[in-house]
XYZ file of C-alpha atoms in Angstrom:
781
model
C 133.330 124.517 112.130
C 133.898 121.786 114.944
C 134.072 118.404 114.589
C 130.667 118.075 116.334
C 128.851 120.514 114.082
C 130.201 118.443 110.908
C 129.107 115.087 112.085
C 125.847 116.619 113.078
C 125.374 118.075 109.314
C 126.417 114.670 108.007
C 123.564 112.953 110.251
C 121.189 115.614 109.150
C 121.878 115.492 105.358
C 121.700 111.278 105.892
C 118.330 111.573 107.616
C 116.966 114.207 104.898
C 117.962 112.084 101.777
C 116.470 108.747 103.998
C 113.162 110.378 103.993
C 113.311 111.882 100.893
C 113.904 108.848 98.716
C 110.761 106.753 100.696
C 112.740 103.265 100.652
C 112.369 103.098 104.132
C 109.518 103.437 106.700
C 109.886 106.560 108.358
C 109.237 105.381 111.975
C 112.295 102.789 111.253
C 114.653 105.978 110.177
C 113.743 108.067 113.028
C 114.715 105.009 115.336
C 117.867 104.630 113.427
C 118.528 108.211 113.891
C 117.716 108.347 117.743
C 120.437 105.429 118.277
C 123.016 107.142 116.053
C 122.746 110.324 118.235
C 122.881 108.489 121.471
C 125.989 105.971 120.347
C 127.679 109.179 118.888
C 127.360 111.114 122.419
C 126.172 114.254 120.032
C 123.545 114.669 122.843
C 122.865 113.173 126.264
C 121.196 110.013 126.490
C 118.527 111.233 129.090
C 117.493 114.085 126.411
C 117.464 111.904 123.184
C 115.237 109.905 124.751
C 113.100 112.380 126.250
C 110.897 112.416 123.204
C 108.930 109.621 123.736
C 107.830 111.620 127.071
C 107.706 114.722 125.175
C 104.331 116.890 125.546
C 103.918 117.525 121.852
C 104.266 113.870 121.224
C 101.652 113.008 123.883
C 99.173 115.560 122.619
C 99.677 114.198 119.028
C 98.661 110.562 120.172
C 95.705 112.361 121.922
C 94.729 114.080 118.780
C 94.436 111.164 116.902
C 91.939 109.242 119.442
C 89.908 112.709 119.582
C 89.727 112.726 115.417
C 88.607 108.788 115.882
C 86.134 109.666 118.705
C 84.216 111.895 116.532
C 84.036 110.018 113.488
C 83.010 107.190 115.226
C 80.098 109.256 116.571
C 78.449 109.841 113.208
C 79.492 113.830 113.068
C 80.277 112.812 109.234
C 77.008 112.134 108.503
C 75.352 114.611 110.475
C 77.520 117.460 108.387
C 77.155 115.693 104.996
C 72.725 115.931 105.305
C 73.402 119.412 106.280
C 75.744 120.143 103.416
C 73.561 118.864 101.078
C 70.296 120.772 102.615
C 72.019 124.018 102.423
C 74.240 123.362 99.166
C 71.542 121.846 96.806
C 73.137 121.008 93.624
C 75.172 123.750 92.409
C 78.850 122.950 91.679
C 80.493 126.045 93.415
C 78.186 125.744 96.300
C 79.218 122.355 96.651
C 83.036 123.148 96.191
C 82.708 125.824 98.691
C 80.445 123.544 101.402
C 82.914 120.707 101.496
C 86.065 123.034 101.913
C 84.391 125.140 104.288
C 83.234 122.090 106.318
C 86.566 119.856 106.329
C 88.386 123.272 107.224
C 86.492 123.810 110.468
C 86.754 120.233 111.145
C 90.072 120.124 110.662
C 90.645 122.733 113.376
C 90.374 120.088 116.065
C 90.684 116.764 114.219
C 93.481 115.472 112.376
C 93.714 116.065 108.615
C 93.774 112.786 107.309
C 90.881 111.705 109.919
C 89.048 114.456 108.328
C 89.803 113.478 104.933
C 88.619 109.689 105.704
C 85.374 110.773 107.470
C 84.329 113.005 104.697
C 85.206 110.678 101.691
C 82.133 108.650 101.896
C 79.972 112.062 102.479
C 81.309 113.739 99.674
C 81.238 110.767 97.168
C 77.466 110.484 98.134
C 77.132 114.178 97.356
C 78.922 113.504 94.238
C 76.302 110.815 93.200
C 73.038 112.461 94.222
C 73.647 115.799 92.806
C 75.505 114.447 89.363
C 78.583 116.500 90.092
C 82.050 114.611 89.146
C 84.066 113.675 92.154
C 87.182 114.446 90.848
C 85.180 118.157 91.320
C 84.885 117.863 94.891
C 87.334 115.783 96.359
C 90.459 117.750 96.160
C 88.992 120.899 97.559
C 87.758 118.592 100.335
C 91.289 117.667 101.285
C 92.714 121.115 100.555
C 90.102 122.569 102.944
C 91.055 119.651 105.788
C 94.887 121.056 105.135
C 94.110 124.908 105.614
C 91.940 124.288 108.631
C 94.997 122.653 110.155
C 96.623 126.172 110.423
C 93.794 127.281 112.751
C 94.632 125.818 115.895
C 97.230 124.436 117.815
C 95.967 121.003 117.692
C 95.135 121.229 114.122
C 98.285 119.491 112.884
C 101.466 117.659 114.627
C 103.731 120.238 113.224
C 101.816 123.072 115.253
C 102.262 120.889 118.622
C 105.594 120.558 117.679
C 106.525 124.171 117.224
C 105.078 125.406 120.086
C 106.838 122.886 122.023
C 110.425 124.062 120.711
C 109.242 127.561 121.889
C 108.496 125.864 125.597
C 111.772 123.595 125.274
C 113.770 127.023 124.289
C 112.474 129.090 127.623
C 109.846 130.964 125.226
C 105.955 131.252 125.865
C 104.392 128.816 123.586
C 101.720 129.379 121.673
C 98.315 129.117 123.148
C 95.274 126.725 121.505
C 94.121 129.807 119.481
C 97.426 131.589 118.773
C 97.513 130.055 115.385
C 93.982 131.592 114.687
C 94.492 134.918 113.638
C 96.671 133.622 111.397
C 95.238 130.402 110.013
C 91.803 131.821 109.876
C 92.377 134.304 107.014
C 94.782 131.714 105.136
C 91.550 129.289 105.597
C 89.438 132.034 104.114
C 91.300 133.050 101.352
C 92.171 129.712 100.409
C 88.738 128.820 100.163
C 88.421 131.939 97.822
C 91.268 130.891 95.891
C 89.811 126.957 95.560
C 86.322 128.231 94.279
C 88.144 130.618 91.687
C 90.693 127.728 90.433
C 88.972 124.259 91.123
C 86.559 124.976 88.341
C 88.969 126.094 85.582
C 92.093 123.622 86.732
C 90.484 120.594 88.129
C 89.371 117.664 85.955
C 85.911 116.565 85.216
C 86.068 112.930 85.223
C 82.851 111.306 85.544
C 82.361 107.331 85.933
C 81.268 105.796 82.657
C 77.677 103.757 83.039
C 76.005 101.956 80.724
C 73.336 99.468 81.693
C 75.213 98.234 85.109
C 77.017 101.390 86.854
C 80.500 100.617 86.155
C 83.108 103.093 88.072
C 86.214 104.319 87.005
C 88.135 102.018 89.107
C 86.965 98.968 87.290
C 87.337 100.270 84.027
C 91.161 101.248 85.515
C 91.624 97.680 86.454
C 91.139 96.143 82.869
C 88.611 93.865 84.111
C 87.858 92.979 80.403
C 91.211 91.174 80.507
C 92.818 88.145 81.688
C 89.957 85.771 82.047
C 90.104 82.135 80.908
C 88.025 79.436 81.211
C 88.363 75.712 83.382
C 86.181 72.525 82.428
C 85.961 69.808 84.847
C 86.228 66.801 82.439
C 84.110 63.666 82.951
C 85.585 61.400 85.710
C 87.127 64.184 87.247
C 88.727 63.740 90.514
C 87.390 67.098 91.365
C 83.657 65.951 90.663
C 81.487 66.187 93.756
C 84.020 68.269 95.691
C 83.546 71.866 96.721
C 85.087 74.510 95.336
C 87.320 75.132 98.898
C 88.330 72.000 98.487
C 89.602 71.690 94.952
C 92.108 74.441 95.659
C 91.848 75.921 92.486
C 92.189 79.708 93.594
C 94.969 79.545 95.736
C 96.936 76.553 93.838
C 96.598 78.319 90.376
C 96.492 81.960 91.731
C 93.457 82.845 90.181
C 90.051 84.126 91.127
C 86.827 82.326 90.282
C 84.281 84.513 89.362
C 81.511 82.066 88.317
C 80.497 78.303 87.965
C 78.187 77.265 85.310
C 76.822 73.883 84.426
C 73.910 71.397 85.547
C 73.050 73.444 88.618
C 72.767 76.825 86.793
C 75.147 79.548 86.844
C 76.698 80.837 90.191
C 78.327 84.381 90.648
C 80.844 85.097 93.382
C 80.847 81.154 94.471
C 81.339 80.307 97.903
C 84.085 77.550 98.941
C 80.928 75.515 99.695
C 79.616 75.456 96.266
C 79.746 71.941 94.774
C 81.709 71.571 91.467
C 80.678 68.268 89.137
C 81.137 67.280 85.500
C 81.028 69.337 82.850
C 81.102 72.440 85.080
C 82.794 75.636 83.577
C 84.729 77.998 85.705
C 84.954 81.653 84.359
C 88.467 82.828 86.229
C 90.049 86.101 86.423
C 94.299 85.646 86.001
C 97.043 84.081 84.322
C 96.619 80.777 83.018
C 100.733 80.353 83.398
C 100.256 78.709 86.748
C 98.003 75.842 85.124
C 99.647 75.574 82.325
C 102.974 75.014 83.863
C 100.930 72.328 86.096
C 99.311 69.812 83.656
C 100.269 67.423 81.395
C 103.391 66.151 83.184
C 104.271 63.910 86.370
C 106.229 66.749 88.929
C 106.404 64.452 92.137
C 106.822 60.639 92.376
C 106.825 58.666 95.049
C 110.934 57.849 95.472
C 110.455 54.208 97.207
C 112.592 55.355 99.707
C 111.263 54.243 103.440
C 110.215 57.405 105.454
C 112.326 59.015 107.691
C 110.285 60.783 110.503
C 113.747 62.113 111.770
C 114.283 64.201 108.909
C 111.721 66.237 111.162
C 114.592 67.187 113.035
C 117.240 68.261 110.359
C 118.986 71.629 111.052
C 118.540 71.321 114.708
C 115.078 71.915 114.822
C 113.109 70.604 117.723
C 109.558 68.982 117.650
C 107.221 69.810 121.233
C 103.732 69.561 122.236
C 101.951 72.982 123.557
C 98.869 74.424 124.566
C 97.067 77.819 123.850
C 96.334 79.383 126.829
C 93.620 81.847 127.507
C 94.782 85.428 126.543
C 97.203 83.841 124.070
C 98.373 86.315 121.328
C 97.491 83.357 118.893
C 93.566 82.808 120.082
C 91.276 83.976 117.447
C 94.159 84.008 114.687
C 95.761 81.818 112.153
C 99.480 80.548 111.833
C 99.318 83.011 108.721
C 98.086 86.044 110.540
C 100.393 85.619 113.294
C 103.279 85.161 110.974
C 104.849 82.079 112.800
C 106.064 80.651 110.055
C 107.803 83.833 108.252
C 108.800 85.973 111.667
C 109.322 82.666 114.396
C 110.687 80.041 111.797
C 107.931 78.070 113.402
C 105.547 75.071 111.775
C 101.841 74.205 113.484
C 102.245 70.559 112.069
C 99.056 69.155 113.925
C 96.326 70.676 116.435
C 93.953 68.595 118.529
C 90.782 70.430 119.277
C 88.040 68.280 121.708
C 89.735 65.096 120.991
C 89.709 65.440 117.037
C 92.994 66.096 115.159
C 93.692 68.377 112.690
C 96.439 67.798 110.535
C 96.598 69.408 107.115
C 95.815 73.371 106.000
C 96.725 74.260 109.159
C 98.052 77.622 108.594
C 95.000 79.267 107.628
C 92.899 77.490 110.560
C 91.942 80.053 113.161
C 93.525 78.819 116.478
C 91.389 78.915 119.807
C 92.195 78.571 123.754
C 92.595 75.136 124.645
C 94.140 74.037 121.556
C 96.836 71.249 121.722
C 99.580 72.056 119.055
C 102.415 70.017 117.440
C 104.715 72.846 116.921
C 108.321 72.598 115.137
C 111.195 75.212 115.136
C 114.599 76.014 117.082
C 114.622 75.142 120.780
C 115.324 78.797 121.608
C 112.208 80.090 119.664
C 109.708 77.798 121.136
C 111.058 78.360 124.668
C 110.517 82.238 123.602
C 106.876 81.813 122.661
C 106.038 80.098 126.070
C 108.087 82.868 127.804
C 105.608 85.312 126.152
C 102.815 83.551 127.313
C 101.819 82.701 123.685
C 101.874 79.029 124.584
C 102.113 76.679 127.726
C 103.156 73.473 128.688
C 105.437 73.276 126.404
C 106.840 69.503 125.869
C 109.409 68.549 123.691
C 108.985 65.157 121.766
C 110.979 63.014 119.718
C 110.230 62.351 115.960
C 108.773 58.869 116.502
C 106.544 59.760 119.409
C 105.543 62.887 117.893
C 104.434 61.538 114.617
C 102.450 58.361 116.919
C 100.775 60.776 119.037
C 99.474 63.323 116.873
C 98.244 60.669 113.980
C 100.809 61.411 111.324
C 101.565 58.356 110.187
C 99.277 58.407 106.805
C 100.019 62.072 106.629
C 104.063 62.082 105.916
C 104.844 61.251 102.531
C 108.205 60.891 100.528
C 108.005 62.339 96.991
C 111.041 63.177 94.468
C 111.006 66.234 91.998
C 111.165 64.688 88.688
C 113.423 65.474 85.653
C 111.175 67.066 83.826
C 109.386 68.789 86.693
C 108.046 72.415 86.169
C 108.433 72.789 90.093
C 112.427 72.353 89.648
C 114.776 75.683 89.535
C 111.442 77.397 91.271
C 111.751 78.733 94.722
C 109.415 76.990 97.039
C 107.508 80.100 98.013
C 106.465 80.289 94.255
C 105.683 76.734 93.901
C 102.462 77.222 95.596
C 103.000 73.516 96.958
C 102.869 74.735 100.840
C 99.862 76.266 101.975
C 97.788 76.538 98.801
C 98.083 72.638 97.481
C 97.927 71.525 100.963
C 101.433 70.001 100.689
C 103.910 71.005 103.489
C 107.635 70.451 102.610
C 109.157 69.595 105.806
C 112.914 68.380 104.784
C 114.678 68.005 101.618
C 117.581 65.351 101.094
C 120.187 65.776 98.019
C 122.668 63.119 97.483
C 125.860 63.819 99.279
C 124.574 66.877 101.536
C 122.938 66.759 105.200
C 119.075 66.722 105.266
C 118.006 70.281 104.645
C 115.455 72.340 106.564
C 113.985 74.123 103.824
C 112.782 78.068 103.762
C 110.638 80.084 101.093
C 113.495 80.947 99.298
C 115.000 77.443 98.773
C 115.384 76.313 94.935
C 114.274 72.952 94.334
C 116.442 70.899 91.889
C 115.654 67.603 90.078
C 116.155 64.687 92.013
C 115.851 66.359 95.478
C 113.926 63.938 97.966
C 111.092 65.715 99.845
C 109.715 64.937 103.213
C 106.050 66.303 102.545
C 103.146 66.472 104.720
C 99.909 66.193 103.239
C 96.584 64.011 102.631
C 95.455 61.253 100.094
C 92.842 63.775 99.185
C 94.997 66.768 98.402
C 97.524 64.460 96.317
C 93.860 63.315 94.268
C 93.077 67.083 94.106
C 96.587 68.078 92.618
C 95.834 65.225 89.851
C 92.414 66.403 89.451
C 93.874 70.203 88.814
C 96.488 68.854 85.984
C 93.518 66.982 84.076
C 91.236 70.319 83.991
C 90.584 71.767 80.265
C 91.542 75.111 79.543
C 90.074 77.816 77.207
C 92.858 81.026 77.344
C 90.849 83.416 74.418
C 88.095 84.558 76.260
C 86.524 88.126 76.109
C 83.584 88.706 78.904
C 81.679 91.863 79.241
C 82.502 92.875 83.133
C 78.602 93.696 83.388
C 77.985 89.985 82.979
C 79.424 89.641 86.453
C 77.064 91.529 88.399
C 73.795 90.218 89.376
C 71.389 91.602 92.272
C 73.096 89.062 94.723
C 76.718 89.487 93.889
C 79.176 91.944 91.963
C 81.843 94.250 92.514
C 82.346 96.914 95.282
C 85.363 99.275 95.258
C 87.303 100.056 98.691
C 89.714 102.324 100.071
C 92.656 101.102 102.924
C 91.633 103.551 105.696
C 94.076 105.827 107.466
C 95.195 103.589 110.995
C 93.808 100.208 109.249
C 94.944 96.940 110.739
C 95.500 96.095 106.944
C 98.438 98.502 106.388
C 101.639 96.630 106.082
C 100.243 93.036 106.187
C 99.560 90.841 103.075
C 95.665 89.753 102.236
C 96.773 86.211 103.361
C 98.502 87.708 106.492
C 95.053 89.743 107.251
C 92.892 86.717 106.475
C 91.046 88.922 104.282
C 88.622 86.702 102.566
C 87.846 84.790 105.845
C 87.362 88.089 107.158
C 85.423 89.938 104.600
C 83.871 87.320 102.506
C 85.320 89.470 99.583
C 87.935 88.666 96.880
C 90.322 91.024 95.821
C 90.496 90.865 92.067
C 93.123 94.167 91.579
C 94.773 96.435 93.381
C 95.085 100.231 92.099
C 98.632 101.753 93.243
C 100.515 105.364 92.231
C 98.363 105.249 89.107
C 99.195 101.138 87.964
C 97.244 98.223 88.321
C 98.398 94.917 90.176
C 96.381 92.187 89.466
C 99.186 89.243 90.249
C 100.757 87.877 93.564
C 98.099 89.601 95.410
C 97.880 87.099 98.431
C 101.404 87.992 99.245
C 101.275 92.162 98.213
C 101.744 94.087 101.176
C 98.752 96.761 101.488
C 99.527 100.723 101.878
C 97.066 103.562 102.978
C 94.960 104.550 100.084
C 95.067 101.472 97.882
C 92.266 100.984 96.098
C 90.611 97.474 96.146
C 88.507 96.131 93.608
C 86.891 93.633 95.108
C 83.936 90.473 93.773
C 81.624 88.936 96.209
C 78.384 88.439 97.520
C 76.339 92.240 97.823
C 75.745 91.509 101.680
C 79.424 91.186 102.660
C 80.075 94.493 100.561
C 77.111 96.202 102.498
C 79.066 95.273 105.445
C 81.738 97.445 104.652
C 80.176 100.430 105.580
C 80.783 100.151 109.141
C 83.953 98.621 108.703
C 86.622 100.889 110.192
C 89.737 99.411 108.121
C 88.233 99.953 104.747
C 86.397 103.141 103.473
C 83.793 102.049 100.791
C 83.908 104.177 97.648
C 81.495 102.328 95.415
C 77.719 103.292 96.314
C 79.395 104.769 99.157
C 76.655 105.629 102.515
C 77.963 107.452 105.208
C 77.531 105.534 108.872
C 74.444 106.969 110.384
C 74.745 109.298 113.135
C 74.178 107.406 116.695
C 72.276 110.365 118.583
C 73.180 109.110 121.451
C 76.912 109.167 120.915
C 77.254 112.337 118.969
C 76.410 115.092 121.629
C 78.761 112.786 124.231
C 81.319 112.879 121.691
C 81.160 116.506 121.260
C 80.720 117.294 124.780
C 83.976 115.316 125.744
C 86.135 117.156 123.245
C 84.491 120.205 124.660
C 84.920 119.462 128.130
C 88.304 118.915 127.760
C 89.556 121.701 125.921
C 87.731 124.372 127.723
C 90.010 124.483 130.917
C 93.042 124.519 128.087
C 91.098 127.367 126.397
C 91.288 129.159 129.735
C 94.990 128.141 130.328
C 94.141 126.118 133.306
C 95.930 123.181 132.191
C 98.548 122.015 129.474
C 96.993 120.952 126.181
C 98.507 117.560 126.037
C 96.795 117.083 129.585
C 93.633 118.321 127.785
C 94.123 116.449 124.761
C 94.681 113.137 126.736
C 91.827 114.180 128.903
C 89.155 114.214 126.226
C 90.421 111.002 124.649
C 89.780 109.216 128.077
C 86.236 110.841 128.009
C 85.552 109.362 124.731
C 86.583 105.660 126.003
C 84.437 106.546 129.225
C 81.509 107.312 127.648
C 81.361 104.239 125.166
C 81.867 106.716 121.827
C 85.187 104.447 121.470
C 86.788 101.329 122.535
C 90.075 101.061 124.213
C 90.922 98.933 121.326
C 89.767 101.196 118.802
C 91.650 104.369 120.739
C 94.733 102.391 120.351
C 94.483 101.543 116.800
C 93.264 105.426 115.858
C 97.083 106.714 116.790
C 99.276 106.564 113.674
C 101.940 105.419 115.841
C 104.645 105.474 112.987
C 103.708 109.202 113.014
C 104.408 109.274 116.880
C 107.617 107.302 116.685
C 108.982 109.629 113.721
C 108.282 112.744 115.735
C 109.854 111.426 118.816
C 112.933 110.140 117.177
C 113.325 113.552 114.736
C 113.418 115.223 118.024
C 116.360 113.287 119.538
C 118.154 115.128 115.904
C 116.882 118.295 117.081
C 118.549 117.957 120.205
C 121.802 117.180 118.864
C 121.632 120.345 116.560
C 120.859 122.193 119.847
C 123.570 120.732 121.726
C 126.387 120.949 119.068
C 125.386 124.268 118.101
C 124.426 123.172 114.603
C 121.350 124.860 114.922
C 122.757 128.201 115.522
C 125.501 127.926 112.937
C 122.856 126.912 110.394
C 121.057 129.960 111.639
C 124.504 132.540 111.289
C 124.367 130.946 107.499
C 120.504 131.554 106.969
C 121.242 135.485 108.372
C 124.247 135.622 106.301
C 122.119 135.953 102.956
C 118.937 137.386 104.489
C 119.607 139.972 107.839
C 120.108 142.887 105.300
C 116.593 142.795 104.540
C 115.447 142.650 108.242
C 113.501 139.949 110.674
C 110.729 139.917 107.551
C 113.142 138.829 105.048
C 114.547 136.131 107.411
C 110.912 135.199 107.953
C 109.818 134.843 104.023
C 113.176 132.730 103.615
C 112.589 130.128 106.386
C 108.863 130.153 105.268
C 110.021 129.167 101.522
C 112.535 126.697 102.896
C 109.804 124.616 105.022
C 107.520 124.930 102.234
C 109.882 123.609 99.603
C 110.746 120.708 102.213
C 107.535 119.637 102.660
C 107.032 118.498 99.115
C 109.553 115.661 100.196
C 109.693 115.262 103.568
C 107.064 114.494 106.359
C 105.945 118.111 107.945
C 106.833 116.942 111.541
C 110.216 116.317 110.390
C 110.616 119.605 108.733
C 109.530 121.366 111.778
C 111.575 119.664 114.071
C 114.811 119.905 111.720
C 114.382 123.703 111.059
C 112.981 124.746 114.591
C 116.497 125.220 116.304
C 117.385 127.583 112.810
C 114.827 129.298 113.705
C 115.598 130.021 117.166
C 119.001 130.221 116.691
C 117.914 133.055 114.104
C 115.977 135.078 116.314
C 118.183 134.857 118.907
C 121.277 136.557 116.687
C 118.359 139.059 115.312
C 117.089 139.661 118.720
C 113.502 139.476 117.791
C 110.880 137.317 119.583
C 110.898 133.771 117.649
C 107.069 132.990 118.056
C 106.029 134.692 114.367
C 109.464 132.483 112.860
C 108.187 129.101 114.519
C 104.438 129.448 113.761
C 105.118 130.418 109.942
C 107.503 127.438 110.043
C 104.593 125.290 111.080
C 102.156 126.460 108.384
C 104.126 126.314 105.612
C 105.488 122.410 106.552
C 102.085 121.071 105.273
C 102.164 119.933 101.679
C 99.745 120.993 99.047
C 101.050 120.373 95.754
C 102.683 116.689 96.302
C 100.827 113.502 95.855
C 103.249 111.646 97.696
C 104.266 113.422 101.010
C 100.679 113.901 102.357
C 98.729 110.802 103.164
C 95.183 112.601 102.675
C 96.085 113.083 99.362
C 96.654 109.241 98.865
C 93.095 108.775 99.782
C 91.640 111.126 97.323
C 94.144 109.845 94.094
C 91.960 106.892 93.166
C 88.415 107.891 93.566
C 88.719 110.878 92.209
C 91.229 110.011 88.950
C 93.652 112.330 89.910
C 97.171 112.472 88.502
C 100.414 114.157 90.105
C 99.778 117.073 87.832
C 96.292 117.671 89.321
C 97.853 118.324 92.801
C 100.234 120.323 91.365
C 97.725 122.695 89.473
C 95.984 123.645 92.558
C 98.104 122.982 95.389
C 100.947 125.312 93.943
C 98.889 128.340 93.852
C 97.721 127.655 97.031
C 101.262 127.221 98.537
C 102.326 130.570 97.246
C 99.211 132.008 98.784
C 100.281 130.625 102.134
C 103.681 131.422 101.891
C 102.812 135.400 101.461
C 100.276 135.513 103.851
C 101.827 133.772 106.812
C 104.864 136.169 106.235
C 102.190 139.029 106.411
C 100.204 137.951 109.003
C 102.612 136.136 111.636
C 104.335 138.929 112.794
C 100.782 140.984 113.257
C 99.126 138.499 115.447
C 102.774 138.045 117.458
C 104.971 140.985 117.082
C 108.604 140.683 116.886
């Protein structure tokens, strides 16, 4: 074994370990691998970077756009109505229908896209026929996965296997080259699902009683963690709106209702006025409130205000204008991550000659706004160079305070000795954006003035330079004097009415919410609904929701006006799963979408153009015919998967260049060669199936393709059956974590890990046996 092979094996082992743990993003791992391969010289740099122009990668991106176009055109609704008309209400016929239809669609769409598109259809069928969702959702997802085996563009693994053949100088597999193998597997898989699903899948029906309460509501434990707040007579909150009171963000709770002289108001909006004697029913933990009340946490320190503290730590103050087309336009500083990513604060804003000086982190910015920014000089210059801001003009502290009217907004406060804020990180105190007290600098005895970070821990005696208003300080005093009742039991049915109530939604594939917190996404402002709980991986998250990063398949329990919940039906970022209604098909767009895809793929079938060109042509036609906007097309692409594939191709190149693939192929043949190519095929297929339970399917194909090619060369047989079998086996049917489509149905179906394994393991064995038998018949050795 040469040094290059040994080093390539170390890199291969490390990559597999990183992907299997799931602790890091797959696209980050892929880029890291690409950089390591290039820096260590395991492969020429041009070949290492060629993955981003690889036809399979381009076809993969185009495939996501085709899926989105067909989905937006309302194909799911059209299919759903025909399934209901054909299948009736019989459970077996419904299982057959949803599995088979998902499989057919998945031949030309990404399986995750099919699952997302069919989810509301299946839930609607479940409700109309009285069939438990748990009996239909997993068969639907399995059908989508099996259907991906039937065509070249059915899965990314198929595209990569065919491209590996092309790169090695062999004939690639055509658009329908998978059909003679994938078609029978789909048929046999559907029959096995019909036999096993009624016997193995749970029968979980959402409990009802009076107002319907789906299982998601029950799992979230809505009967727990309630308490009441009462506004006493003479409170400083009397006459303020709920938004002005800051009760929700300051205390980390959700106000479910307000009851008082004006009657009972469910899901109150920020404009609802509060009055003395009002009782607020809130959900959350009272800990923050109990810490806040009864003590003086901040006191005026009596020292002269020092505006030059604003320039602590080398920070610069500057005036800047938001130009038209800026990335800031239409977004808040929080959504932009200015403070977290750029360490830049917006201290003041002038719009139409009106100066805004507080609560700016959640204020939507507009072109023409003039901002007072604070940050390191290089950070501010970078924003100007990127066109995010224009007319950047540095200002001295005194000039900035005078020009933007901050004289009555800057306060010098001291952390008292018995303050509940002492010993806590600044980000945990809710002093900042929740209470409107923005800490700009900290002075400690005997130390330089400190520019605070979110992780800065406050100490007794700290002198804080704070930007706030007298009104916000009054709100803080008003919050401290609220009366609390902690032992409260509430029937969740009491929290629903014809105008307001709960809704359940899933984070959809390709959602702009993935990887962002609720606060960064401006969730409440955008949807007009409050997230009460998040269900993830079988657990319930009820605390710290504002700063929780969302994932694909997260189930969100929402509360608010029903009119806002109904609008989620047409929302691409979320899938409504309570009382779902599929988006009505647009009779004008559906034929255009189907025609565009068909027109693009016919030349591919006839062999006139490559697959990548045909798929990208279809994507362009969908945009030109307005079945999809350009922005929707970009959002439809799962860029982390695209980057994963491109990065993993660099590792595949390294295995080829160093001879590691041939070495592993020899190792495989040492155990299987006596049994001939059939045993080699069976071993490779089994290895691919086992690996896919832990690793993404595209990574499995890229890592094992060099082994398959080397094994075929040493045996003197055609590599096509080996690569085809590897691609089909690299789709996980039994793991709840390695397949994104499984994440979508886990909560609405109430499935546990054992449910996926009970149905997925027999299907995996079926796939291994059938692909081993059929691949050499369709593509002889």
